[in-house]
XYZ file of C-alpha atoms in Angstrom:
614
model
C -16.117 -3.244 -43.068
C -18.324 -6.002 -44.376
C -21.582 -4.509 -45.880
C -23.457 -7.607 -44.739
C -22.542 -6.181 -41.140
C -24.708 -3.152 -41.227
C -28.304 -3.033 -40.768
C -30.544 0.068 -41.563
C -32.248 1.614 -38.681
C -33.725 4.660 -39.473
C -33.425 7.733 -41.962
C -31.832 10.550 -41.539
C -34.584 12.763 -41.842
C -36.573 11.448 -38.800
C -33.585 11.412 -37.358
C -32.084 15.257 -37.952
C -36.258 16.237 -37.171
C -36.021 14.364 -33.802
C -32.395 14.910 -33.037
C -32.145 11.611 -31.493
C -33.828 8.490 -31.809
C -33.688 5.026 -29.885
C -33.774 1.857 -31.648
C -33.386 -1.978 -30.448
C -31.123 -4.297 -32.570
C -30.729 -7.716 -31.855
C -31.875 -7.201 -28.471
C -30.107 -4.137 -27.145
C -31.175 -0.127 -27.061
C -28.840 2.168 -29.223
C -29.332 5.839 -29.435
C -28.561 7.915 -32.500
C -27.670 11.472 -32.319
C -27.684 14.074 -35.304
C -24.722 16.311 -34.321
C -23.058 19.115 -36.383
C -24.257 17.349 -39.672
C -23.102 13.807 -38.513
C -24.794 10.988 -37.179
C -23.708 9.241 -34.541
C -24.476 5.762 -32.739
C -23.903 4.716 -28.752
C -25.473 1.904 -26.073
C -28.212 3.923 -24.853
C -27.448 2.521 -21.459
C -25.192 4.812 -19.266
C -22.057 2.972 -18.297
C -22.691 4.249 -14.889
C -25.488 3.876 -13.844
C -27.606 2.572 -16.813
C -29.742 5.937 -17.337
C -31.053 6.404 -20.969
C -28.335 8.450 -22.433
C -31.089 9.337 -25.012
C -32.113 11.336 -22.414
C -28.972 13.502 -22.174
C -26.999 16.415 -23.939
C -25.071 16.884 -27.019
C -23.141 20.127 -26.762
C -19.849 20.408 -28.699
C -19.194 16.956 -29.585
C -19.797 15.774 -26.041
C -22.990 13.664 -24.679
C -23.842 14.540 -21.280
C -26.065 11.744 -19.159
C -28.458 13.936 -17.224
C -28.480 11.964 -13.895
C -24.963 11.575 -12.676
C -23.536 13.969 -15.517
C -20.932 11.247 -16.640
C -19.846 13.565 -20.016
C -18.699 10.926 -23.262
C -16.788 12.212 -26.136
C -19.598 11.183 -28.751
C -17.603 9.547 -31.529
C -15.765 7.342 -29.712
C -17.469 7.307 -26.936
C -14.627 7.825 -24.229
C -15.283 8.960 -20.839
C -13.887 12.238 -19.249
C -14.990 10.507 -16.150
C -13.192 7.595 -14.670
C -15.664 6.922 -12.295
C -18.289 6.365 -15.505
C -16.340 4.372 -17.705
C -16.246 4.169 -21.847
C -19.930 3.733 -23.395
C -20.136 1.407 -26.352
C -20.573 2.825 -29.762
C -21.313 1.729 -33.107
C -20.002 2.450 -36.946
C -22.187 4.576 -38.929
C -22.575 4.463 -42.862
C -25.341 6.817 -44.346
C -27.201 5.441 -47.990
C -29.829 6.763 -49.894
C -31.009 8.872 -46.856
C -30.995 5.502 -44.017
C -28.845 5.464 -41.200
C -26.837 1.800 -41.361
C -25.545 0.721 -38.396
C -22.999 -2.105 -37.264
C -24.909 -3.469 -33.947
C -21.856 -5.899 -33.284
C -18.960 -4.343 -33.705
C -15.512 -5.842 -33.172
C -14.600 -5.254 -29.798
C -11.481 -2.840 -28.926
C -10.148 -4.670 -26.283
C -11.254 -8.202 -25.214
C -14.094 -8.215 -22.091
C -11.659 -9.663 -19.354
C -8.700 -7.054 -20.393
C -11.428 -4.343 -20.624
C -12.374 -5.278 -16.641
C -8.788 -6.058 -15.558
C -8.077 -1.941 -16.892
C -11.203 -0.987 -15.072
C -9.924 -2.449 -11.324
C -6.873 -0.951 -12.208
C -9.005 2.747 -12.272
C -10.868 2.031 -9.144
C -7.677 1.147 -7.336
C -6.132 4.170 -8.323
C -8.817 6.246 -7.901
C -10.675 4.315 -5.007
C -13.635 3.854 -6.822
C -15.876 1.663 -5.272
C -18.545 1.042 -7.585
C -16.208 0.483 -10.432
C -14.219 -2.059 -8.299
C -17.047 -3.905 -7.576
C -18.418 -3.919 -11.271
C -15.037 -5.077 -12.463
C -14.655 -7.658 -9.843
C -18.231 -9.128 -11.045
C -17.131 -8.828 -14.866
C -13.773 -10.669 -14.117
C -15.564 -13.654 -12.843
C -18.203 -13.732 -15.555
C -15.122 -14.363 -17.662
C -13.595 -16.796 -15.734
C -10.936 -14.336 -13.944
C -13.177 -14.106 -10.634
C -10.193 -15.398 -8.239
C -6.733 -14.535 -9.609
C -6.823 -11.593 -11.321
C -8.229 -9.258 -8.342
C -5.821 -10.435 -6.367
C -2.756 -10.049 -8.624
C -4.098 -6.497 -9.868
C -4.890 -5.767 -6.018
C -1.000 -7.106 -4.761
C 0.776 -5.305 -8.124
C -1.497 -2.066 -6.814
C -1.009 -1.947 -2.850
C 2.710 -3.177 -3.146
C 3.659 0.392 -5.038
C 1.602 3.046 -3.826
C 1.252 2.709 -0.187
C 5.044 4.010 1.549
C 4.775 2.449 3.763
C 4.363 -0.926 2.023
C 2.202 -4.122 3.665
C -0.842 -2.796 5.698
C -4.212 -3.392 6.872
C -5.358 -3.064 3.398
C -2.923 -6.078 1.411
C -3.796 -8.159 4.942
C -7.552 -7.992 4.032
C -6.848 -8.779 0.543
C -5.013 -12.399 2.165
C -7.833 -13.005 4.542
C -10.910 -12.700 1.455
C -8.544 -14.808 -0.709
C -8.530 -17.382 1.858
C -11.865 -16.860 2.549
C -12.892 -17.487 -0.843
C -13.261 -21.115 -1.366
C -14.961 -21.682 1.818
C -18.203 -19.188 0.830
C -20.802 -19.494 -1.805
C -22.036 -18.206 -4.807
C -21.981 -14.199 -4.924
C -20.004 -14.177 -2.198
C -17.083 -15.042 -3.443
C -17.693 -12.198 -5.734
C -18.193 -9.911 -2.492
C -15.213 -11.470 -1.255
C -12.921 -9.893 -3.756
C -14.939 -7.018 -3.870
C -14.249 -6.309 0.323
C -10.191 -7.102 -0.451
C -9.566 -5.159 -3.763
C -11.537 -1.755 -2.186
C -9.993 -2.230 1.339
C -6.117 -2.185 -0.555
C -8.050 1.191 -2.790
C -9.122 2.568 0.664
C -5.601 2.388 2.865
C -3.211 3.531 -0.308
C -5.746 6.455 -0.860
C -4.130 9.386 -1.140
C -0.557 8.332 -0.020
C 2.807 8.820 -1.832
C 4.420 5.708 -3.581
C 6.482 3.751 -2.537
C 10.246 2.557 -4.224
C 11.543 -0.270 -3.912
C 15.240 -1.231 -3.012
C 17.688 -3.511 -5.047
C 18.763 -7.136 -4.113
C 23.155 -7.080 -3.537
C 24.705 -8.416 -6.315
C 26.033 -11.420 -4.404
C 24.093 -14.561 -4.982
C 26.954 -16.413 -3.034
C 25.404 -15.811 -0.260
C 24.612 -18.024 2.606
C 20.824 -18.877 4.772
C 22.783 -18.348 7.911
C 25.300 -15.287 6.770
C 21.526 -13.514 5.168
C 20.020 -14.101 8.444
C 22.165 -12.534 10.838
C 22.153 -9.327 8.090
C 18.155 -9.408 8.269
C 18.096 -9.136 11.916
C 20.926 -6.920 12.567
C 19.047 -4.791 10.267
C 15.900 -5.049 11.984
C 17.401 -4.736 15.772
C 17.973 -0.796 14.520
C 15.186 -0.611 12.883
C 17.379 -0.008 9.328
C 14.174 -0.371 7.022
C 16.568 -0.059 3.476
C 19.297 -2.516 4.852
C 16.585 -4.726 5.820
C 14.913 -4.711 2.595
C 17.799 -4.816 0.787
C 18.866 -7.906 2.445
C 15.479 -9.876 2.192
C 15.505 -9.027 -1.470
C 18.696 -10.939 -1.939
C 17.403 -13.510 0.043
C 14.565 -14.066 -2.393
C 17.084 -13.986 -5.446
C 19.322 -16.579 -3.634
C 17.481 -19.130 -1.670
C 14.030 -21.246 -1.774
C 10.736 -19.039 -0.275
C 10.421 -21.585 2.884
C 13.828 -20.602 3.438
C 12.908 -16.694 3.439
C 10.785 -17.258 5.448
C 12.199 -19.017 8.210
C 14.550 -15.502 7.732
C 11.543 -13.313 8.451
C 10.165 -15.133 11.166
C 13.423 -15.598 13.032
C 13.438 -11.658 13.164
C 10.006 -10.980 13.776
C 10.543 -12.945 16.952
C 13.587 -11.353 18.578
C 11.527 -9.089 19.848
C 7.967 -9.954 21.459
C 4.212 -9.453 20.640
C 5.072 -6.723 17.797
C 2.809 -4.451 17.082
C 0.362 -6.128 19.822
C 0.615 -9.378 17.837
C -0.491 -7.837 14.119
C 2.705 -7.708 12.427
C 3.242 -11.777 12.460
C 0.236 -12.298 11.225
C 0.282 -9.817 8.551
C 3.703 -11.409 7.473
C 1.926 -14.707 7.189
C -0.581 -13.414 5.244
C 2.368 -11.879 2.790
C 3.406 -15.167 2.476
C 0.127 -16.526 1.942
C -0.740 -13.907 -0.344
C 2.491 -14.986 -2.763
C 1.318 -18.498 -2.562
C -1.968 -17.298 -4.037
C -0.735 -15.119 -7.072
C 2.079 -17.701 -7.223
C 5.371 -17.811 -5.285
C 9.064 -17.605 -6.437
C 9.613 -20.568 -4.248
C 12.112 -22.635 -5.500
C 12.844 -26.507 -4.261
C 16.106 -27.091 -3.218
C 17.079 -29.139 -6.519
C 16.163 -25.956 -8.368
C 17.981 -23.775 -6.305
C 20.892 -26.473 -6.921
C 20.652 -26.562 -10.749
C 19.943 -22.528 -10.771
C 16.880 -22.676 -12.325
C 13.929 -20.301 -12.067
C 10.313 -20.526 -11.290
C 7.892 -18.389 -13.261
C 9.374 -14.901 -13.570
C 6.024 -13.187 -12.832
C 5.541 -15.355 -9.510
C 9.282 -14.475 -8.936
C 8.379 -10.592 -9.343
C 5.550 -10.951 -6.425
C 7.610 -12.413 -4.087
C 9.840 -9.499 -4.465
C 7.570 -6.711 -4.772
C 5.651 -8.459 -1.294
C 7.908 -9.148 1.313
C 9.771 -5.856 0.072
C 6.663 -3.733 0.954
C 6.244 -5.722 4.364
C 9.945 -4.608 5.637
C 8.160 -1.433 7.846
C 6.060 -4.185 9.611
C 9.285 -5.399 11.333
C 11.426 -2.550 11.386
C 8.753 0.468 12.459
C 7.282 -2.014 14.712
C 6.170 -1.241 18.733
C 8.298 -3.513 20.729
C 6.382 -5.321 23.967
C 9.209 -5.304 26.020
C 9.206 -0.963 26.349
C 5.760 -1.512 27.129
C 5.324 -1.075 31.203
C 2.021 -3.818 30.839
C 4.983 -6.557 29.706
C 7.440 -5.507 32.834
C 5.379 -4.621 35.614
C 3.995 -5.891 37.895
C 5.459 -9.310 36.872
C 8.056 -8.872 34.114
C 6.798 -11.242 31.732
C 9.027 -10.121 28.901
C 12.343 -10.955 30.973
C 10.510 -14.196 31.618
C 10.036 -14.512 27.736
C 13.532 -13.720 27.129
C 15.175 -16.182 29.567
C 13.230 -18.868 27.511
C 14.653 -17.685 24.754
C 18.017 -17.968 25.848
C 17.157 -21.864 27.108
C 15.302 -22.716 23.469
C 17.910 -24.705 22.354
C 19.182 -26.980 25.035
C 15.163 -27.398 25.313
C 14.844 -28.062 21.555
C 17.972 -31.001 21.922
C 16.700 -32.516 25.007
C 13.218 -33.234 23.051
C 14.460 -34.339 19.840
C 13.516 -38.021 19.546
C 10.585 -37.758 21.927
C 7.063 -37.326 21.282
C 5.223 -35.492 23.580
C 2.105 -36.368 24.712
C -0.071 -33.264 25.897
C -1.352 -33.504 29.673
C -5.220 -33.053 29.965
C -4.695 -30.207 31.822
C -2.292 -28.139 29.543
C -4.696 -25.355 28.248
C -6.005 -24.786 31.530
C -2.545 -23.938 32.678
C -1.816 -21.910 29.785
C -5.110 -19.995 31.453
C -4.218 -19.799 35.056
C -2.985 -16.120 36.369
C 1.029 -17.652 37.399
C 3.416 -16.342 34.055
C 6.173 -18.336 35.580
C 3.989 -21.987 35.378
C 2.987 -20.511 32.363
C 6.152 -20.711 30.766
C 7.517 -23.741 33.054
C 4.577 -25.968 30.662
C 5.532 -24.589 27.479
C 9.322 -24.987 28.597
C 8.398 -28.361 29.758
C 6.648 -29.338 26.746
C 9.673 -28.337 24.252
C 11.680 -30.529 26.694
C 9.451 -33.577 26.278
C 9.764 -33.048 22.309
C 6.736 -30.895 21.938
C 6.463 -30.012 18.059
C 6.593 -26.655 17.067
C 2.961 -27.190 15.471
C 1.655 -28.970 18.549
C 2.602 -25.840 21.090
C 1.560 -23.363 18.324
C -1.785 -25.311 18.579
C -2.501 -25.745 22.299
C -1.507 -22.143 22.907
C -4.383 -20.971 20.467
C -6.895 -23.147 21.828
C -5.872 -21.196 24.921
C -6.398 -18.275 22.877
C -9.558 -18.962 21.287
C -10.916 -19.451 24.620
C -10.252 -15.626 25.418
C -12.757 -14.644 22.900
C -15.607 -17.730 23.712
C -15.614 -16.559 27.085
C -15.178 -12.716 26.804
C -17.330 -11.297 29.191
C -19.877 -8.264 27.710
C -19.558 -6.095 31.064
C -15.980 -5.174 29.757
C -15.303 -1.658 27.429
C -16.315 -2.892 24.151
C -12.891 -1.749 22.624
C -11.116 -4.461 24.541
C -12.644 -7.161 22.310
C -10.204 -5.980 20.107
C -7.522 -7.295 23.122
C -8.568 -10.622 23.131
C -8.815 -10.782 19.136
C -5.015 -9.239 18.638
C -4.080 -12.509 20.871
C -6.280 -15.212 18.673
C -5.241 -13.736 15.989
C -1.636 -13.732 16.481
C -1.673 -17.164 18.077
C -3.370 -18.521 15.123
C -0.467 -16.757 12.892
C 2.294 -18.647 15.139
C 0.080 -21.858 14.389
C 0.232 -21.225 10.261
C 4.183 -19.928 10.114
C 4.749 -23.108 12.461
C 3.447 -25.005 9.580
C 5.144 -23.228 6.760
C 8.690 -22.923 8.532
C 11.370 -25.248 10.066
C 13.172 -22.458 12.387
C 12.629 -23.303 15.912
C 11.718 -19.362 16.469
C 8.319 -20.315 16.267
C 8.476 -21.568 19.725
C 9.249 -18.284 20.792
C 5.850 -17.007 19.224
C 4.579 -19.455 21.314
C 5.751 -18.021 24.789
C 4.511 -14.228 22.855
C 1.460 -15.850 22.501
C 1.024 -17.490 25.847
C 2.085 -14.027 27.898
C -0.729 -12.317 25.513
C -3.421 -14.812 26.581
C -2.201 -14.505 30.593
C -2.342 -10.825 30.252
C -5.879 -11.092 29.079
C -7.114 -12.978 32.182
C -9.491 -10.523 33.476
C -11.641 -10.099 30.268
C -12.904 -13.261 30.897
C -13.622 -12.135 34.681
C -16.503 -13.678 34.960
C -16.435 -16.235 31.840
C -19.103 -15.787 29.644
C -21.204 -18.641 29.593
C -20.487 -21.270 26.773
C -23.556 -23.547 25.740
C -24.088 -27.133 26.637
C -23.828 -29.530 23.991
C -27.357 -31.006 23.859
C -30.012 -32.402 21.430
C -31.967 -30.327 19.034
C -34.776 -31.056 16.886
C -34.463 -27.643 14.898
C -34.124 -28.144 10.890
C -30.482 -26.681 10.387
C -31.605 -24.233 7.978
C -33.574 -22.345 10.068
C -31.065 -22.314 12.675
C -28.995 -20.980 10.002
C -31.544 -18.370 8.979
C -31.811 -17.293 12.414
C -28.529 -16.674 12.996
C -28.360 -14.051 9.717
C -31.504 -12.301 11.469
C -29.566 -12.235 15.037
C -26.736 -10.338 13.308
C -29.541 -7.845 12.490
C -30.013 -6.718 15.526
C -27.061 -5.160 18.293
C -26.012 -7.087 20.966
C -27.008 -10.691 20.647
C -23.351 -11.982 21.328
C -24.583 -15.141 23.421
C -27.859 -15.993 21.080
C -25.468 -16.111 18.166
C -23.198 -18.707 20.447
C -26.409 -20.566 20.948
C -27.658 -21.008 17.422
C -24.102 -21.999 16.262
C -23.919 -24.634 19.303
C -27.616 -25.626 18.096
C -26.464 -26.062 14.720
C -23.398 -28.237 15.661
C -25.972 -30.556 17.631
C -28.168 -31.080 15.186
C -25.691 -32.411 13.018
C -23.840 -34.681 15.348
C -27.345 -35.980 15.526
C -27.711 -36.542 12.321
C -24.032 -37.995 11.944
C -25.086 -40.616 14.941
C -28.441 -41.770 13.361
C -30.713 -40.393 15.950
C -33.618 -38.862 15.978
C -32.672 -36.554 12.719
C -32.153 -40.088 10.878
C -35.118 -39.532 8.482
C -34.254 -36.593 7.163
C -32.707 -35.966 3.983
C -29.289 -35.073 3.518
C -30.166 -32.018 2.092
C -31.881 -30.614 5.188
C -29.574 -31.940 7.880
C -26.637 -29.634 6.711
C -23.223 -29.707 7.829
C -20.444 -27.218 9.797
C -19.249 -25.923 6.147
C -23.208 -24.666 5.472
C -22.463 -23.013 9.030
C -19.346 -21.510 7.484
C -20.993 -20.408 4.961
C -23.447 -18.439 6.362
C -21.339 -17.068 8.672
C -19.314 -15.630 5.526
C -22.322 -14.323 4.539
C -22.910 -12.436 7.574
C -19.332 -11.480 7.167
C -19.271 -10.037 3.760
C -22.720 -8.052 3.528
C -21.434 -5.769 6.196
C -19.229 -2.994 6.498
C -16.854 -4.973 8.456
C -13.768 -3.414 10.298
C -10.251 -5.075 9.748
C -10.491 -7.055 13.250
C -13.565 -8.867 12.356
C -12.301 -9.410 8.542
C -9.337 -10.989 10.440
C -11.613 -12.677 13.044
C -13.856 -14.884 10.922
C -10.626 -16.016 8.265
C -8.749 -16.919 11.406
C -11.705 -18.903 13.329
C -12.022 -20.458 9.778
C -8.333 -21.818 9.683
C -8.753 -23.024 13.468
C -12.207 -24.970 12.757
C -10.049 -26.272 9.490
C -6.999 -27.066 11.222
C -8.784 -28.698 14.543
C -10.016 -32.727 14.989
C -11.698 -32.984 18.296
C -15.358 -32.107 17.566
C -15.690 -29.762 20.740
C -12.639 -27.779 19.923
C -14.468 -27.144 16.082
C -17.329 -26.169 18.046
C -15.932 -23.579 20.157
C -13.765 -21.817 17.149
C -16.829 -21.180 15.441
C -18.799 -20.137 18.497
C -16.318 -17.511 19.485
C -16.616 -16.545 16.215
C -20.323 -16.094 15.837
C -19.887 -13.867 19.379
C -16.999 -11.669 18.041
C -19.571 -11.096 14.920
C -23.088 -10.563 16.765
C -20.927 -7.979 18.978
C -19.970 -5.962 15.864
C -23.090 -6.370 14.048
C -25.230 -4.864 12.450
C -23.380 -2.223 10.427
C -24.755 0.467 7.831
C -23.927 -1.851 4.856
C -23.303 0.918 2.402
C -20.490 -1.288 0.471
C -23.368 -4.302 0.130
C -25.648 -1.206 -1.530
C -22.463 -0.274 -4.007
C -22.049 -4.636 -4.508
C -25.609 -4.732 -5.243
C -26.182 -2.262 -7.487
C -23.048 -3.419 -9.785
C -24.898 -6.730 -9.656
C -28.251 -4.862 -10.801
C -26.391 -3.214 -13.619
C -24.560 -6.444 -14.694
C -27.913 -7.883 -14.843
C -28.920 -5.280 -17.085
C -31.464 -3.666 -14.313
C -32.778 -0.472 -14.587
C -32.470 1.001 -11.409
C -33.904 4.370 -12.301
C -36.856 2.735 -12.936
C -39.670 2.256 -9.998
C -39.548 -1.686 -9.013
C-alpha cells in the first residue's frame, strides 16, 4: 500500500479513551473502533438500513448495529446476515500514536458484480429490500434492464419444480413493460418481476433438468409428432426431453411453431393462461437473448451465442408442466353442456386445412359486422364466421386480431353488478386472445387458428358478464389540460370503486388529444401540455407499479399495452386502454407495502437517513 494513500484521522489515545470515534473523509462518515488492542475502520452507515453503526456493539470481534441487529465481522466487515449485506471497511496503519486510514480503498469486487451477487441473495432468500436495492444499483451502473432479468430467468428456471409459473410470467410482462414507462419506474418495473420470481420459488424444491437425445438428425415434422404424443399423456420428461432436442436441432421460430401446435390440441388450457405464459417464455428468451438460429445457420451448423443458447434451454425446459399438467376445457361440463362448444371446436379443427387451402391466394376483407358476431350468444355462427373467414383467406394475424377486439370488449363493458372474482373471467379471455394474437405473429403453423376458435368460445361463454353492458363514454370535446386529466386519474386509483370515472378520464384524455392533433380549439397550446396516448401509458404504468398488484392485473395492463401498440383505428386504441383503466380502478387501491420497501432502497441509495425525523 502506497503511503500517499493514507490520511491520519485521529490518535489512538482519544481513540482507546472513547472507544470509538466518527470522522468524515472526503465526504463520507467512518467509524473507528478500539477492539482487543486493535483499531479498526468501517462506513459508519449500516448497510441496511443506514443507522450509525457508531452507535452499535463490539463484542468478540463482532459489531452489532443496534436497530435492526445486522451483526458484521469487524475486520472485514462481512455480514452474518444476508438480509444486511457486507459494510465497507478501511486499512488501518498506526504511527507515532495517529490512526492512518485509507478512505478509498481498492474495491473487492467491482460495483455492478457486487449488485448482480446481491439479487442473486434476495432471490434465494426472497429478500425484498435487498432485491430492490440491487435492482436500483444495477441501473446506476448501466445494468438496469438485462441483468435482472437474466439473474431473475437463470434463478426461477432452477428452483421452482415445477418450472415456468406466475412468477417467470411477471418477470416477461415488466420486461415488456419497461420501455413504455418512465424514469423510476422502470426501476420499479424490475423490482415487481425479480421479487414476484423470489416470491413463487420460495420455499420449493429445485428443479432438474432433462437431456436433449443425442440425435441431431432429426426432423421439424418427426420432433413434432414426439412433442405432442408426449403431451396427449401428459409424459412431462418425454416432453421435455423432446423440446430440448428440438432447440439443439432446429431454428427457435421453428420450436415454437412445435409448442404451439401442442398447446392447441387441446382447448382453452388452463382457462387460457398456459398460452400466454408460453409466449411470454418465448418473449422472455428474446429479451436475455435467444438461441434462434436462421435457417442458413442451421444449414452451415453454426451457433448463436452459447449463453443465449443456454436460456433457451433452461426456459422452454422449465415451461414443459404448463402443457403437460395442464386442465383440459373439453372435461370441463361449462365447454359441453348445454351447447357442446368443444365438439364444435374440434370439428373445426378437423376442417382447418381444406379451410386453410381454399383461402390461400385470397385476401379477406373483414365484414363490418364481424366482432359483433363474434359477440352474439349462437356458438355455431360463431364458428361458421371464423370458419368462413379462414375460407376467404383470413390471415392467421387478422382472426387472432378481430377475435381480441371481441375480447377486449368483454372487459370495456364488464358490468360491476357481477361477483367481483369474475373479472378475473373476462381477463383469462383478453389475455389469452391477446397471446393467440402475439404467437400468430411469431409462428407460421396454422394451429394458431385453432387458438382462435379457443378464444372465440371463451368470449361467447362470457356473454352474460356484460349483461347489461357497462356504459362506454362518448367520444366528445374537452377543454381539460391533459395533465390534469392525467393527475386525476392517479388520484381515482386512490380511492375503491371508480371503475367508470377511470374510463372517463382516459376517454377525456384521448379527446383532448385528437383535438389537439386536428388543430382545434387546443391549437395554442404548447406541445408540451397537449400530451399524447404514450404520457397516458405512462401514467397508467405508474398506477400499475406503485401498487401491490396481483398477477391478473400485472398481466392486464402489459396486454392492453400490446393491443393499443398493435391496433390502427383510433377508436379501437381508445377502448384497449379504457378497459384497461376499468380493470385497474376495480383493483385499486392496494396497501402498497412493496412501493414502501422500493422507496426506502431509493432513500438509502440517495444516502437518506431515514432514522432521522424529516
Amino acid at each position: 500500500m502506497a503511503t500517499t494513500d493514507m490520511v491520519p484521522v485521529a490518535s489512538v489515545d482519544a481513540l482507546d479513551e472513547e472507544g470509538r470515534l466518527v470522522i468524515q473523509e472526503d465526504g463520507q462518515a467512518i467509524a473507528l473502533f478500539y477492539h482487543d488492542g486493535e483499531v479498526y475502520a468501517v462506513d459508519n452507515r449500516c448497510p441496511h438500513m443506514g443507522f450509525p453503526l457508531s452507535k452499535g456493539t463490539v463484542e468478540e470481534g463482532i459489531l452489532t448495529c443496534h436497530w435492526h441487529h445486522a451483526r458484521f465481522e469487524l475486520e472485514q466487515g462481512d455480514t452474518f446476515d444476508p438480509w444486511a449485506d457486507d459494510v465497507q471497511t478501511f486499512p488501518v496503519e498506526i504511527r507515532d500514536g495517529e490512526v492512518f486510514i485509507d478512505p478509498d480503498p481498492e474495491r473487492k469486487i467491482a460495483p455492478n458484480v457486487h449488485w448482480r451477487n446481491r439479487l442473486a441473495d434476495g432471490l434465494h432468500e426472497n429478500l425484498r429490500l435487498v432485491m430492490a436495492k440491487a435492482v436500483i444499483g444495477l441501473d446506476e451502473h448501466g445494468e438496469g434492464f438485462s441483468t435482472p432479468i437474466e439473474t431473475a430467468v437463470n434463478f426461477g428456471t432452477k428452483y421452482r419444480a415445477m418450472g415456468w409459473g406466475r412468477g417467470l410470467t411477471t418477470l416477461g410482462c415488466m420486461a415488456n413493460l419497461y420501455s413504455q414507462v418512465g424514469g423510476r419506474d422502470k426501476r420499479r418495473a424490475m423490482f415487481t418481476g425479480v421479487r414476484e420470481v423470489a416470491s413463487e420459488a420460495a420455499g420449493e424444491p429445485p428443479r432438474f433438468q432433462q437431456y436433449a437425445f443425442e440425435n441431431r438428425e432429426l426432423s421439424k415434422e418427426r420432433l413434432t409428432s414426439w412433442f405432442r404424443e408426449n403431451v396427449e399423456v401428459r409424459d412431462s420428461d418425454g416432453a421435455e426431453r423432446v423440446i430440448l432436442t428440438a432447440v439443439e436441432n432446429l431454428p427457435l421460430d421453428d420450436v415454437a411453431d412445435i409448442v404451439f401446435t401442442a398447446a392447441t390440441d387441446s382447448l382453452y388450457l388452463n382457462s387460457g393462461h398456459t398460452v400466454d405464459f408460453l409466449n411470454k417464455a418465448f418473449e422472455t428468451i428474446d429479451h436475455v437473448g435467444s438461441e434462434a438460429r436462421s435457417a442458413s445457420e442451421s444449414a452451415s451448423g453454426e451457433r448463436s451465442d452459447p449463453r443465449a443458447e443456454e436460456h433457451a434451454d433452461k426456459v422452454l425446459a422449465s415451461a414443459v408442466r404448463q402443457l403437460t399438467d395442464a386442465t383440459r376445457m373439453e372435461e370441463r361440463s361449462a365447454w359441453r353442456t348445454p351447447v357442446d362448444i368443444a365438439s364444435l371446436c374440434f370439428d373445426a379443427h378437423d376442417r382447418l386445412d381444406d379451410l386453410v387451402s381454399a383461402g390461400e391466394g385470397k385476401e379477406w376483407t373483414e365484414p363490418d359486422d364481424f366482432v359483433e358476431t363474434l359477440l352474439s350468444d349462437d356458438p355455431e355462427a360463431i364458428i361458421d364466421a371464423l370458419t368462413g373467414a379462414i375460407e376467404a383467406g383470413a390471415t392467421r394475424t387478422e382472426l387472432a386480431d378481430a377475435v381480441c377486439r371481441a375480447a377486449t370488449r368483454r372487459v370495456a363493458w364488464f358490468a360491476t353488478n357481477n361477483e367481483f372474482s369474475d373479472w378475473d373471467t373476462v381477463h383469462h379471455t383478453f389475455t389469452y386472445a391477446n397471446a393467440v394474437h402475439r404467437v400468430a405473429q411469431r409462428t407460421t403453423t396454422d394451429a394458431v387458428y385453432r387458438g382462435c376458435f379457443d378464444a372465440a368460445m371463451s368470449v361467447y361463454l362470457d356473454r352474460f358478464l356484460n349483461q347489461p353492458r357497462a356504459p362506454t363514454p362518448t367520444p366528445g370535446e374537452s377543454d381539460s389540460d391533459p395533465e390534469a386529466i392525467r393527475s386525476d386519474l392517479l388520484d381515482c386509483f386512490d380511492e375503491q370503486g371508480q371503475v367508470n370515472r377511470a374510463a372517463t378520464l382516459v376517454s377525456e384524455h384521448f379527446d383532448v388529444v385528437e383535438q389537439s392533433s386536428t388543430g382545434s380549439q387546443n391549437a395554442a397550446r404548447s406541445n408540451d401540455s397537449q400530451g399524447d396516448p404514450e404520457d397516458l401509458k405512462r401514467v397508467l404504468g405508474r398506477g400499475l407499479l406503485r401498487e401491490d398488484a396481483g398477477f391478473h392485473t400485472l398481466q392486464n395492463v402489459e396486454a392492453a399495452f400490446a393491443r393499443y401498440d398493435s391496433l390502427d383505428d383510433p377508436d379501437e386504441k381508445r377502448l384497449a386502454l379504457i378497459a384497461c383503466a376499468r380493470y385497474m380502478a376495480a383493483h385499486f387501491p392496494t396497501r402498497r407495502e412493496n412501493e414502501q420497501t422500493f422507496s426506502i432502497a431509493t432513500r438509502l441509495h440517495r444516502g437518506e437517513r431515514l432514522h432521522e425525523a424529516k
